[in-house]
Short mmCIF file of N, CA and C in Angstrom, two decimals:
data_model
loop_
_atom_site.label_atom_id
_atom_site.label_comp_id
_atom_site.label_asym_id
_atom_site.label_seq_id
_atom_site.Cartn_x
_atom_site.Cartn_y
_atom_site.Cartn_z
N MET A 53 46.48 47.29 103.36
CA MET A 53 46.89 47.25 101.97
C MET A 53 48.38 46.88 101.86
N LEU A 54 49.21 47.51 102.73
CA LEU A 54 50.64 47.21 102.71
C LEU A 54 50.89 45.75 103.05
N ARG A 55 50.11 45.23 103.99
CA ARG A 55 50.26 43.82 104.37
C ARG A 55 49.93 42.91 103.18
N PHE A 56 48.85 43.26 102.45
CA PHE A 56 48.46 42.48 101.26
C PHE A 56 49.58 42.50 100.22
N LEU A 57 50.14 43.67 99.96
CA LEU A 57 51.23 43.78 98.97
C LEU A 57 52.46 42.97 99.38
N ALA A 58 52.76 42.99 100.66
CA ALA A 58 53.91 42.22 101.16
C ALA A 58 53.68 40.72 100.96
N ILE A 59 52.45 40.26 101.25
CA ILE A 59 52.13 38.84 101.07
C ILE A 59 52.19 38.47 99.60
N ALA A 60 51.66 39.35 98.73
CA ALA A 60 51.70 39.10 97.28
C ALA A 60 53.13 39.00 96.78
N ALA A 61 53.99 39.88 97.27
CA ALA A 61 55.40 39.86 96.85
C ALA A 61 56.07 38.56 97.27
N ILE A 62 55.76 38.07 98.46
CA ILE A 62 56.34 36.80 98.94
C ILE A 62 55.88 35.65 98.08
N VAL A 63 54.58 35.62 97.76
CA VAL A 63 54.03 34.54 96.92
C VAL A 63 54.67 34.56 95.54
N LEU A 64 54.77 35.76 94.95
CA LEU A 64 55.37 35.87 93.61
C LEU A 64 56.83 35.45 93.63
N SER A 65 57.58 35.89 94.63
CA SER A 65 59.00 35.52 94.67
C SER A 65 59.17 34.03 94.92
N ALA A 66 58.28 33.43 95.68
CA ALA A 66 58.34 31.97 95.90
C ALA A 66 58.08 31.24 94.60
N GLY A 67 57.09 31.73 93.82
CA GLY A 67 56.81 31.11 92.52
C GLY A 67 57.99 31.23 91.58
N TYR A 68 58.63 32.40 91.56
CA TYR A 68 59.79 32.60 90.70
C TYR A 68 60.93 31.69 91.13
N ALA A 69 61.14 31.58 92.46
CA ALA A 69 62.20 30.72 92.96
C ALA A 69 61.95 29.27 92.58
N THR A 70 60.68 28.83 92.68
CA THR A 70 60.34 27.46 92.29
C THR A 70 60.65 27.23 90.82
N THR A 71 60.25 28.18 89.96
CA THR A 71 60.50 28.07 88.53
C THR A 71 62.00 27.98 88.25
N THR A 72 62.78 28.83 88.91
CA THR A 72 64.22 28.84 88.70
C THR A 72 64.85 27.52 89.14
N VAL A 73 64.43 27.02 90.31
CA VAL A 73 64.97 25.75 90.82
C VAL A 73 64.59 24.61 89.88
N GLN A 74 63.33 24.59 89.43
CA GLN A 74 62.89 23.52 88.54
C GLN A 74 63.70 23.55 87.24
N ALA A 75 63.87 24.72 86.64
CA ALA A 75 64.61 24.81 85.38
C ALA A 75 66.05 24.37 85.58
N ALA A 76 66.65 24.77 86.69
CA ALA A 76 68.03 24.40 86.95
C ALA A 76 68.19 22.90 87.19
N SER A 77 67.13 22.25 87.66
CA SER A 77 67.22 20.82 87.97
C SER A 77 66.83 19.94 86.79
N GLY A 78 66.72 20.53 85.59
CA GLY A 78 66.38 19.73 84.42
C GLY A 78 64.90 19.51 84.23
N LYS A 79 64.11 20.46 84.66
CA LYS A 79 62.65 20.37 84.50
C LYS A 79 62.18 21.42 83.51
N PHE A 80 61.05 21.16 82.89
CA PHE A 80 60.47 22.06 81.90
C PHE A 80 58.96 22.07 82.09
N PHE A 81 58.34 23.26 82.06
CA PHE A 81 56.89 23.34 82.24
C PHE A 81 56.21 23.11 80.90
N ASP A 82 55.37 22.08 80.83
CA ASP A 82 54.62 21.76 79.61
C ASP A 82 53.27 22.47 79.68
N PRO A 83 53.05 23.48 78.81
CA PRO A 83 51.79 24.23 78.89
C PRO A 83 50.56 23.39 78.54
N ALA A 84 50.73 22.32 77.76
CA ALA A 84 49.57 21.49 77.38
C ALA A 84 49.06 20.68 78.57
N THR A 85 49.99 20.09 79.35
CA THR A 85 49.57 19.27 80.50
C THR A 85 49.59 20.06 81.80
N LYS A 86 50.20 21.26 81.76
CA LYS A 86 50.34 22.12 82.94
C LYS A 86 51.09 21.40 84.07
N GLN A 87 52.15 20.68 83.67
CA GLN A 87 52.97 19.96 84.64
C GLN A 87 54.45 20.18 84.32
N TRP A 88 55.29 20.04 85.36
CA TRP A 88 56.73 20.07 85.16
C TRP A 88 57.17 18.67 84.73
N VAL A 89 57.99 18.60 83.68
CA VAL A 89 58.50 17.32 83.20
C VAL A 89 60.01 17.40 83.06
N SER A 90 60.67 16.26 83.11
CA SER A 90 62.13 16.21 82.97
C SER A 90 62.52 16.19 81.50
N TYR A 91 63.68 16.73 81.18
CA TYR A 91 64.20 16.63 79.83
C TYR A 91 65.64 16.15 79.87
N GLY A 92 66.10 15.63 78.73
CA GLY A 92 67.47 15.16 78.64
C GLY A 92 68.41 16.31 78.30
N THR A 93 69.66 15.99 78.16
CA THR A 93 70.64 17.01 77.80
C THR A 93 70.63 17.23 76.30
N ALA A 94 71.21 18.33 75.85
CA ALA A 94 71.28 18.61 74.41
C ALA A 94 72.04 17.50 73.70
N ARG A 95 73.03 16.92 74.38
CA ARG A 95 73.82 15.86 73.76
C ARG A 95 72.94 14.66 73.41
N HIS A 96 72.04 14.33 74.32
CA HIS A 96 71.17 13.19 74.07
C HIS A 96 69.95 13.57 73.26
N GLY A 97 69.56 14.82 73.28
CA GLY A 97 68.47 15.30 72.46
C GLY A 97 67.11 14.76 72.83
N LYS A 98 66.90 14.47 74.12
CA LYS A 98 65.59 13.95 74.55
C LYS A 98 64.62 15.11 74.74
N SER A 99 63.37 14.85 74.37
CA SER A 99 62.34 15.87 74.51
C SER A 99 61.77 15.86 75.93
N PRO A 100 61.37 17.02 76.43
CA PRO A 100 60.69 17.04 77.72
C PRO A 100 59.28 16.48 77.62
N ILE A 101 58.81 16.31 76.38
CA ILE A 101 57.46 15.80 76.13
C ILE A 101 57.59 14.49 75.36
N LYS A 102 57.31 13.39 76.02
CA LYS A 102 57.52 12.07 75.43
C LYS A 102 56.57 11.83 74.26
N ARG A 103 57.11 11.36 73.14
CA ARG A 103 56.24 11.04 72.00
C ARG A 103 55.42 9.81 72.35
N GLN A 104 54.23 9.74 71.75
CA GLN A 104 53.36 8.60 72.05
C GLN A 104 52.38 8.36 70.91
N MET A 105 52.01 7.10 70.74
CA MET A 105 50.99 6.73 69.77
C MET A 105 49.63 7.02 70.41
N VAL A 106 48.79 7.74 69.67
CA VAL A 106 47.48 8.13 70.19
C VAL A 106 46.39 7.82 69.17
N ASN A 107 45.15 7.79 69.63
CA ASN A 107 44.02 7.68 68.71
C ASN A 107 43.89 9.00 67.96
N TYR A 108 43.59 8.90 66.67
CA TYR A 108 43.48 10.11 65.85
C TYR A 108 42.11 10.12 65.18
N TYR A 109 41.36 11.18 65.44
CA TYR A 109 39.99 11.28 64.94
C TYR A 109 39.85 12.34 63.84
N GLY A 110 40.96 12.90 63.39
CA GLY A 110 40.91 13.93 62.36
C GLY A 110 40.59 13.35 60.99
N HIS A 111 40.47 14.24 60.01
CA HIS A 111 40.08 13.82 58.66
C HIS A 111 41.28 13.69 57.71
N HIS A 112 42.49 13.83 58.22
CA HIS A 112 43.68 13.74 57.36
C HIS A 112 44.09 12.29 57.13
N SER A 113 44.58 12.01 55.95
CA SER A 113 44.93 10.64 55.56
C SER A 113 46.28 10.22 56.14
N PRO A 114 46.51 8.91 56.24
CA PRO A 114 47.79 8.41 56.74
C PRO A 114 48.97 9.00 55.95
N GLY A 115 50.03 9.32 56.67
CA GLY A 115 51.21 9.93 56.07
C GLY A 115 51.25 11.43 56.23
N THR A 116 50.10 12.04 56.56
CA THR A 116 50.03 13.49 56.73
C THR A 116 50.67 13.90 58.06
N ILE A 117 51.36 15.03 58.03
CA ILE A 117 51.90 15.65 59.26
C ILE A 117 50.99 16.81 59.59
N VAL A 118 50.42 16.80 60.79
CA VAL A 118 49.55 17.88 61.23
C VAL A 118 50.23 18.56 62.42
N VAL A 119 50.50 19.86 62.29
CA VAL A 119 51.10 20.62 63.38
C VAL A 119 50.03 21.53 63.97
N ASN A 120 49.74 21.33 65.24
CA ASN A 120 48.80 22.19 65.95
C ASN A 120 49.63 23.15 66.79
N THR A 121 49.77 24.39 66.30
CA THR A 121 50.68 25.32 66.97
C THR A 121 50.16 25.80 68.32
N SER A 122 48.84 25.91 68.48
CA SER A 122 48.33 26.34 69.79
C SER A 122 48.51 25.24 70.83
N GLU A 123 48.43 24.00 70.41
CA GLU A 123 48.64 22.86 71.31
C GLU A 123 50.13 22.55 71.47
N ARG A 124 50.93 23.02 70.51
CA ARG A 124 52.38 22.75 70.47
C ARG A 124 52.66 21.25 70.38
N ARG A 125 51.93 20.64 69.44
CA ARG A 125 52.08 19.22 69.17
C ARG A 125 52.08 18.97 67.67
N LEU A 126 52.78 17.94 67.26
CA LEU A 126 52.82 17.49 65.87
C LEU A 126 52.26 16.07 65.85
N TYR A 127 51.36 15.80 64.90
CA TYR A 127 50.76 14.49 64.74
C TYR A 127 51.18 13.93 63.38
N HIS A 128 51.80 12.76 63.37
CA HIS A 128 52.08 12.06 62.12
C HIS A 128 51.03 10.97 62.03
N VAL A 129 50.11 11.14 61.05
CA VAL A 129 48.94 10.28 60.96
C VAL A 129 49.33 8.90 60.42
N TYR A 130 48.88 7.86 61.13
CA TYR A 130 49.11 6.46 60.76
C TYR A 130 47.78 5.84 60.31
N PRO A 131 47.83 4.70 59.66
CA PRO A 131 46.58 3.99 59.31
C PRO A 131 45.85 3.54 60.57
N GLY A 132 44.57 3.23 60.42
CA GLY A 132 43.80 2.65 61.52
C GLY A 132 43.40 3.63 62.60
N GLY A 133 43.31 4.91 62.27
CA GLY A 133 42.87 5.89 63.27
C GLY A 133 43.88 6.16 64.36
N LYS A 134 45.16 6.09 64.03
CA LYS A 134 46.24 6.34 65.00
C LYS A 134 47.15 7.46 64.50
N ALA A 135 47.91 8.04 65.40
CA ALA A 135 48.92 9.04 65.04
C ALA A 135 50.02 9.02 66.08
N MET A 136 51.25 9.28 65.63
CA MET A 136 52.35 9.47 66.55
C MET A 136 52.35 10.96 66.92
N LYS A 137 52.30 11.22 68.20
CA LYS A 137 52.19 12.59 68.71
C LYS A 137 53.52 13.01 69.32
N TYR A 138 54.03 14.17 68.88
CA TYR A 138 55.32 14.69 69.34
C TYR A 138 55.11 16.08 69.95
N GLY A 139 55.90 16.41 70.96
CA GLY A 139 55.96 17.78 71.44
C GLY A 139 56.84 18.60 70.51
N VAL A 140 56.46 19.85 70.25
CA VAL A 140 57.22 20.70 69.35
C VAL A 140 57.36 22.11 69.92
N GLY A 141 58.37 22.81 69.44
CA GLY A 141 58.50 24.24 69.65
C GLY A 141 57.96 24.91 68.39
N VAL A 142 57.27 26.03 68.54
CA VAL A 142 56.64 26.70 67.41
C VAL A 142 57.04 28.17 67.35
N GLY A 143 56.51 28.87 66.34
CA GLY A 143 56.83 30.28 66.17
C GLY A 143 56.34 31.14 67.33
N ARG A 144 57.20 32.06 67.74
CA ARG A 144 56.81 32.99 68.80
C ARG A 144 55.84 34.04 68.24
N GLU A 145 55.33 34.88 69.12
CA GLU A 145 54.38 35.92 68.73
C GLU A 145 54.94 36.74 67.55
N GLY A 146 54.13 36.88 66.52
CA GLY A 146 54.56 37.61 65.33
C GLY A 146 55.19 36.73 64.27
N PHE A 147 55.47 35.46 64.60
CA PHE A 147 56.10 34.54 63.65
C PHE A 147 55.25 33.28 63.46
N GLN A 148 53.99 33.36 63.81
CA GLN A 148 53.10 32.22 63.67
C GLN A 148 52.48 32.23 62.27
N TRP A 149 52.18 31.07 61.77
CA TRP A 149 51.61 30.96 60.43
C TRP A 149 50.80 29.67 60.35
N SER A 150 50.05 29.53 59.28
CA SER A 150 49.31 28.30 59.04
C SER A 150 49.26 28.08 57.53
N GLY A 151 48.98 26.85 57.14
CA GLY A 151 48.88 26.54 55.72
C GLY A 151 49.08 25.07 55.45
N THR A 152 48.92 24.70 54.18
CA THR A 152 49.08 23.32 53.74
C THR A 152 50.17 23.28 52.67
N HIS A 153 51.13 22.41 52.86
CA HIS A 153 52.26 22.28 51.94
C HIS A 153 52.64 20.80 51.83
N ARG A 154 53.78 20.55 51.23
CA ARG A 154 54.34 19.19 51.13
C ARG A 154 55.80 19.24 51.58
N ILE A 155 56.29 18.11 52.06
CA ILE A 155 57.73 18.00 52.35
C ILE A 155 58.45 17.98 51.01
N SER A 156 59.33 18.96 50.79
CA SER A 156 60.01 19.07 49.50
C SER A 156 61.43 18.50 49.54
N ARG A 157 61.98 18.32 50.73
CA ARG A 157 63.34 17.79 50.85
C ARG A 157 63.57 17.31 52.26
N LYS A 158 64.48 16.34 52.41
CA LYS A 158 64.90 15.85 53.72
C LYS A 158 66.42 15.94 53.78
N ALA A 159 66.96 16.24 54.97
CA ALA A 159 68.41 16.32 55.11
C ALA A 159 68.85 15.84 56.49
N GLU A 160 69.96 15.09 56.53
CA GLU A 160 70.57 14.66 57.78
C GLU A 160 71.66 15.65 58.16
N TRP A 161 71.71 16.05 59.41
CA TRP A 161 72.65 17.04 59.92
C TRP A 161 72.80 18.19 58.90
N PRO A 162 71.67 18.88 58.65
CA PRO A 162 71.65 19.90 57.61
C PRO A 162 72.49 21.13 57.95
N GLY A 163 73.02 21.75 56.92
CA GLY A 163 73.64 23.06 57.08
C GLY A 163 72.53 24.09 57.23
N TRP A 164 72.87 25.24 57.77
CA TRP A 164 71.88 26.29 58.03
C TRP A 164 72.26 27.55 57.28
N THR A 165 71.35 28.02 56.46
CA THR A 165 71.49 29.30 55.77
C THR A 165 70.38 30.21 56.27
N PRO A 166 70.67 31.05 57.26
CA PRO A 166 69.61 31.91 57.80
C PRO A 166 69.06 32.81 56.70
N PRO A 167 67.72 32.95 56.60
CA PRO A 167 67.16 33.85 55.60
C PRO A 167 67.67 35.28 55.80
N ALA A 168 67.75 36.02 54.70
CA ALA A 168 68.26 37.40 54.76
C ALA A 168 67.47 38.25 55.75
N VAL A 169 66.16 38.07 55.78
CA VAL A 169 65.33 38.85 56.70
C VAL A 169 65.68 38.56 58.16
N MET A 170 66.01 37.31 58.47
CA MET A 170 66.42 36.95 59.83
C MET A 170 67.77 37.55 60.16
N ARG A 171 68.69 37.48 59.22
CA ARG A 171 70.03 38.05 59.47
C ARG A 171 69.95 39.55 59.72
N GLU A 172 69.10 40.24 58.95
CA GLU A 172 68.93 41.68 59.14
C GLU A 172 68.27 41.99 60.48
N ARG A 173 67.26 41.22 60.83
CA ARG A 173 66.57 41.43 62.11
C ARG A 173 67.52 41.24 63.28
N GLU A 174 68.33 40.20 63.23
CA GLU A 174 69.29 39.95 64.30
C GLU A 174 70.41 40.98 64.31
N ARG A 175 70.82 41.46 63.14
CA ARG A 175 71.87 42.49 63.06
C ARG A 175 71.42 43.76 63.77
N ARG A 176 70.13 44.11 63.62
CA ARG A 176 69.62 45.31 64.29
C ARG A 176 69.66 45.16 65.81
N LYS A 177 69.67 43.93 66.29
CA LYS A 177 69.77 43.67 67.73
C LYS A 177 71.23 43.56 68.18
N GLY A 178 72.16 43.68 67.24
CA GLY A 178 73.57 43.57 67.57
C GLY A 178 74.12 42.16 67.49
N ARG A 179 73.35 41.23 66.95
CA ARG A 179 73.81 39.84 66.83
C ARG A 179 74.07 39.52 65.36
N ILE A 180 75.26 39.09 65.06
CA ILE A 180 75.62 38.78 63.68
C ILE A 180 75.50 37.28 63.44
N LEU A 181 74.59 36.91 62.54
CA LEU A 181 74.42 35.51 62.17
C LEU A 181 75.30 35.20 60.97
N PRO A 182 75.80 33.97 60.88
CA PRO A 182 76.60 33.60 59.71
C PRO A 182 75.72 33.50 58.47
N ALA A 183 76.33 33.70 57.31
CA ALA A 183 75.58 33.51 56.05
C ALA A 183 75.28 32.02 55.86
N TYR A 184 76.16 31.18 56.41
CA TYR A 184 75.97 29.72 56.32
C TYR A 184 76.70 29.08 57.49
N MET A 185 76.11 28.00 58.02
CA MET A 185 76.73 27.25 59.11
C MET A 185 76.66 25.77 58.77
N GLU A 186 77.80 25.10 58.81
CA GLU A 186 77.86 23.66 58.53
C GLU A 186 76.98 22.90 59.52
N GLY A 187 76.45 21.77 59.06
CA GLY A 187 75.66 20.92 59.92
C GLY A 187 76.51 20.31 61.02
N GLY A 188 75.87 19.92 62.11
CA GLY A 188 76.58 19.30 63.22
C GLY A 188 75.84 19.53 64.52
N PRO A 189 76.38 19.01 65.63
CA PRO A 189 75.69 19.09 66.92
C PRO A 189 75.40 20.50 67.41
N ASN A 190 76.20 21.50 66.98
CA ASN A 190 75.98 22.86 67.44
C ASN A 190 75.10 23.67 66.49
N ASN A 191 74.70 23.06 65.38
CA ASN A 191 73.87 23.75 64.40
C ASN A 191 72.44 23.87 64.92
N PRO A 192 71.80 25.05 64.79
CA PRO A 192 70.44 25.21 65.30
C PRO A 192 69.40 24.29 64.65
N LEU A 193 69.69 23.71 63.47
CA LEU A 193 68.73 22.82 62.84
C LEU A 193 68.78 21.40 63.37
N GLY A 194 69.76 21.11 64.21
CA GLY A 194 69.83 19.80 64.84
C GLY A 194 70.16 18.67 63.89
N ALA A 195 69.67 17.48 64.24
CA ALA A 195 70.08 16.24 63.57
C ALA A 195 69.42 16.01 62.21
N ARG A 196 68.22 16.52 62.00
CA ARG A 196 67.49 16.28 60.76
C ARG A 196 66.63 17.50 60.43
N ALA A 197 66.31 17.65 59.13
CA ALA A 197 65.39 18.71 58.72
C ALA A 197 64.48 18.19 57.62
N LEU A 198 63.23 18.57 57.71
CA LEU A 198 62.22 18.30 56.68
C LEU A 198 61.81 19.68 56.16
N TYR A 199 62.09 19.95 54.89
CA TYR A 199 61.82 21.26 54.31
C TYR A 199 60.37 21.32 53.84
N ILE A 200 59.71 22.42 54.19
CA ILE A 200 58.27 22.57 53.93
C ILE A 200 58.06 23.36 52.65
N GLY A 201 57.76 22.64 51.56
CA GLY A 201 57.47 23.27 50.27
C GLY A 201 58.53 24.27 49.86
N SER A 202 58.08 25.41 49.34
CA SER A 202 59.01 26.47 48.93
C SER A 202 59.09 27.56 50.00
N THR A 203 58.56 27.28 51.20
CA THR A 203 58.60 28.26 52.28
C THR A 203 60.02 28.34 52.85
N ILE A 204 60.23 29.30 53.75
CA ILE A 204 61.52 29.38 54.46
C ILE A 204 61.49 28.53 55.72
N TYR A 205 60.39 27.80 55.94
CA TYR A 205 60.21 27.05 57.18
C TYR A 205 60.60 25.58 57.03
N ARG A 206 60.99 25.00 58.18
CA ARG A 206 61.37 23.60 58.23
C ARG A 206 60.82 22.98 59.51
N ILE A 207 60.66 21.68 59.47
CA ILE A 207 60.48 20.89 60.68
C ILE A 207 61.87 20.36 60.95
N HIS A 208 62.46 20.71 62.07
CA HIS A 208 63.86 20.34 62.29
C HIS A 208 64.15 20.01 63.74
N GLY A 209 65.33 19.48 63.95
CA GLY A 209 65.78 19.15 65.29
C GLY A 209 66.23 20.39 66.03
N SER A 210 66.68 20.19 67.24
CA SER A 210 67.14 21.31 68.06
C SER A 210 68.20 20.84 69.04
N ASN A 211 69.21 21.69 69.24
CA ASN A 211 70.21 21.40 70.27
C ASN A 211 69.81 22.08 71.58
N GLU A 212 68.55 22.53 71.67
CA GLU A 212 67.99 23.14 72.88
C GLU A 212 66.68 22.43 73.24
N PRO A 213 66.75 21.18 73.71
CA PRO A 213 65.53 20.41 73.95
C PRO A 213 64.58 21.05 74.95
N TRP A 214 65.10 21.91 75.83
CA TRP A 214 64.25 22.55 76.82
C TRP A 214 63.28 23.55 76.19
N THR A 215 63.46 23.89 74.89
CA THR A 215 62.53 24.82 74.23
C THR A 215 61.32 24.11 73.65
N ILE A 216 61.32 22.78 73.66
CA ILE A 216 60.19 22.03 73.12
C ILE A 216 58.97 22.28 74.02
N GLY A 217 57.84 22.58 73.39
CA GLY A 217 56.64 22.93 74.13
C GLY A 217 56.46 24.43 74.28
N SER A 218 57.39 25.21 73.72
CA SER A 218 57.33 26.66 73.82
C SER A 218 57.13 27.31 72.46
N ALA A 219 56.75 28.58 72.48
CA ALA A 219 56.66 29.39 71.26
C ALA A 219 57.92 30.24 71.22
N VAL A 220 58.95 29.76 70.52
CA VAL A 220 60.27 30.39 70.59
C VAL A 220 60.94 30.62 69.25
N SER A 221 60.46 29.99 68.19
CA SER A 221 61.19 30.02 66.93
C SER A 221 60.76 31.20 66.06
N SER A 222 61.42 31.32 64.91
CA SER A 222 61.05 32.34 63.92
C SER A 222 60.07 31.76 62.89
N GLY A 223 59.35 30.73 63.27
CA GLY A 223 58.34 30.13 62.42
C GLY A 223 58.55 28.67 62.13
N CYS A 224 59.80 28.19 62.29
CA CYS A 224 60.07 26.76 62.08
C CYS A 224 59.45 25.94 63.20
N ILE A 225 59.26 24.66 62.92
CA ILE A 225 58.72 23.71 63.90
C ILE A 225 59.89 22.89 64.43
N ARG A 226 60.16 22.98 65.73
CA ARG A 226 61.30 22.29 66.34
C ARG A 226 60.88 21.03 67.06
N LEU A 227 61.68 19.99 66.91
CA LEU A 227 61.55 18.79 67.73
C LEU A 227 62.90 18.53 68.38
N ALA A 228 62.91 17.81 69.48
CA ALA A 228 64.17 17.35 70.05
C ALA A 228 64.83 16.42 69.04
N ASN A 229 66.14 16.35 69.04
CA ASN A 229 66.87 15.54 68.05
C ASN A 229 66.39 14.09 68.01
N GLU A 230 66.16 13.50 69.16
CA GLU A 230 65.69 12.11 69.22
C GLU A 230 64.37 11.96 68.45
N ASP A 231 63.47 12.92 68.61
CA ASP A 231 62.17 12.85 67.96
C ASP A 231 62.24 13.18 66.47
N VAL A 232 63.06 14.15 66.10
CA VAL A 232 63.13 14.50 64.67
C VAL A 232 63.75 13.35 63.88
N ILE A 233 64.67 12.60 64.48
CA ILE A 233 65.24 11.43 63.81
C ILE A 233 64.14 10.39 63.61
N HIS A 234 63.32 10.17 64.63
CA HIS A 234 62.22 9.21 64.54
C HIS A 234 61.23 9.61 63.44
N LEU A 235 60.85 10.89 63.43
CA LEU A 235 59.91 11.38 62.41
C LEU A 235 60.51 11.27 61.02
N TYR A 236 61.76 11.68 60.89
CA TYR A 236 62.48 11.66 59.61
C TYR A 236 62.47 10.27 58.98
N GLU A 237 62.67 9.26 59.81
CA GLU A 237 62.73 7.88 59.31
C GLU A 237 61.37 7.36 58.85
N ASN A 238 60.29 8.05 59.25
CA ASN A 238 58.95 7.58 58.93
C ASN A 238 58.19 8.49 57.97
N VAL A 239 58.86 9.49 57.42
CA VAL A 239 58.22 10.45 56.51
C VAL A 239 58.96 10.44 55.18
N ARG A 240 58.22 10.57 54.10
CA ARG A 240 58.86 10.62 52.78
C ARG A 240 58.70 12.00 52.16
N VAL A 241 59.56 12.31 51.21
CA VAL A 241 59.42 13.54 50.44
C VAL A 241 58.08 13.47 49.71
N GLY A 242 57.34 14.56 49.73
CA GLY A 242 56.01 14.60 49.12
C GLY A 242 54.89 14.48 50.13
N SER A 243 55.23 14.11 51.38
CA SER A 243 54.20 14.00 52.41
C SER A 243 53.54 15.35 52.65
N LYS A 244 52.25 15.31 52.91
CA LYS A 244 51.48 16.53 53.16
C LYS A 244 51.76 17.05 54.57
N VAL A 245 51.88 18.38 54.69
CA VAL A 245 52.07 19.04 55.97
C VAL A 245 50.95 20.06 56.14
N VAL A 246 50.22 19.95 57.23
CA VAL A 246 49.14 20.89 57.54
C VAL A 246 49.49 21.58 58.86
N VAL A 247 49.65 22.90 58.82
CA VAL A 247 49.95 23.67 60.03
C VAL A 247 48.70 24.47 60.38
N VAL A 248 48.17 24.25 61.59
CA VAL A 248 46.97 24.95 62.04
C VAL A 248 47.30 25.74 63.31
N ARG A 249 46.58 26.84 63.50
CA ARG A 249 46.80 27.68 64.68
C ARG A 249 45.70 27.48 65.69
#
């Protein structure tokens, strides 16, 4: 039994060491493909999950944004049975949601006003969030934001591209800056947004 436990400990520590080395070398584990992929720096805003045009067999009309939170992918539906597929970061446990809304506003390098509930939650952890933060490269909303109806949620960029493909947010949908700029340029105010779990 002791020999088994010793072997298990070695295997686990080797796995942890591999994960640490991969993360340090600019790699990110994509849970959808179950592979390690490279990502760019925050300055460049490249996603670890390359966007791609794919066949789309869903029932949503062109122009619709479909976010599949369990898959951690966003589909922007195009005509002709196609969609642009992006890797996204989604809400962590306890912050997941679903629903149908419309894009109510678009903003370039948006300012960030953390919701009161978020500021209170973080204050209890000893972290003080600003009431407002000017837009820019260090802003958590990244390069662009698409506001989802009257909700507190947004589809926005991120200065932490390594979080794409993870469940890490407080409910917002994150894309790498490069991808959110691409999506922003192809979406209009009023576009339908469908978030499914």
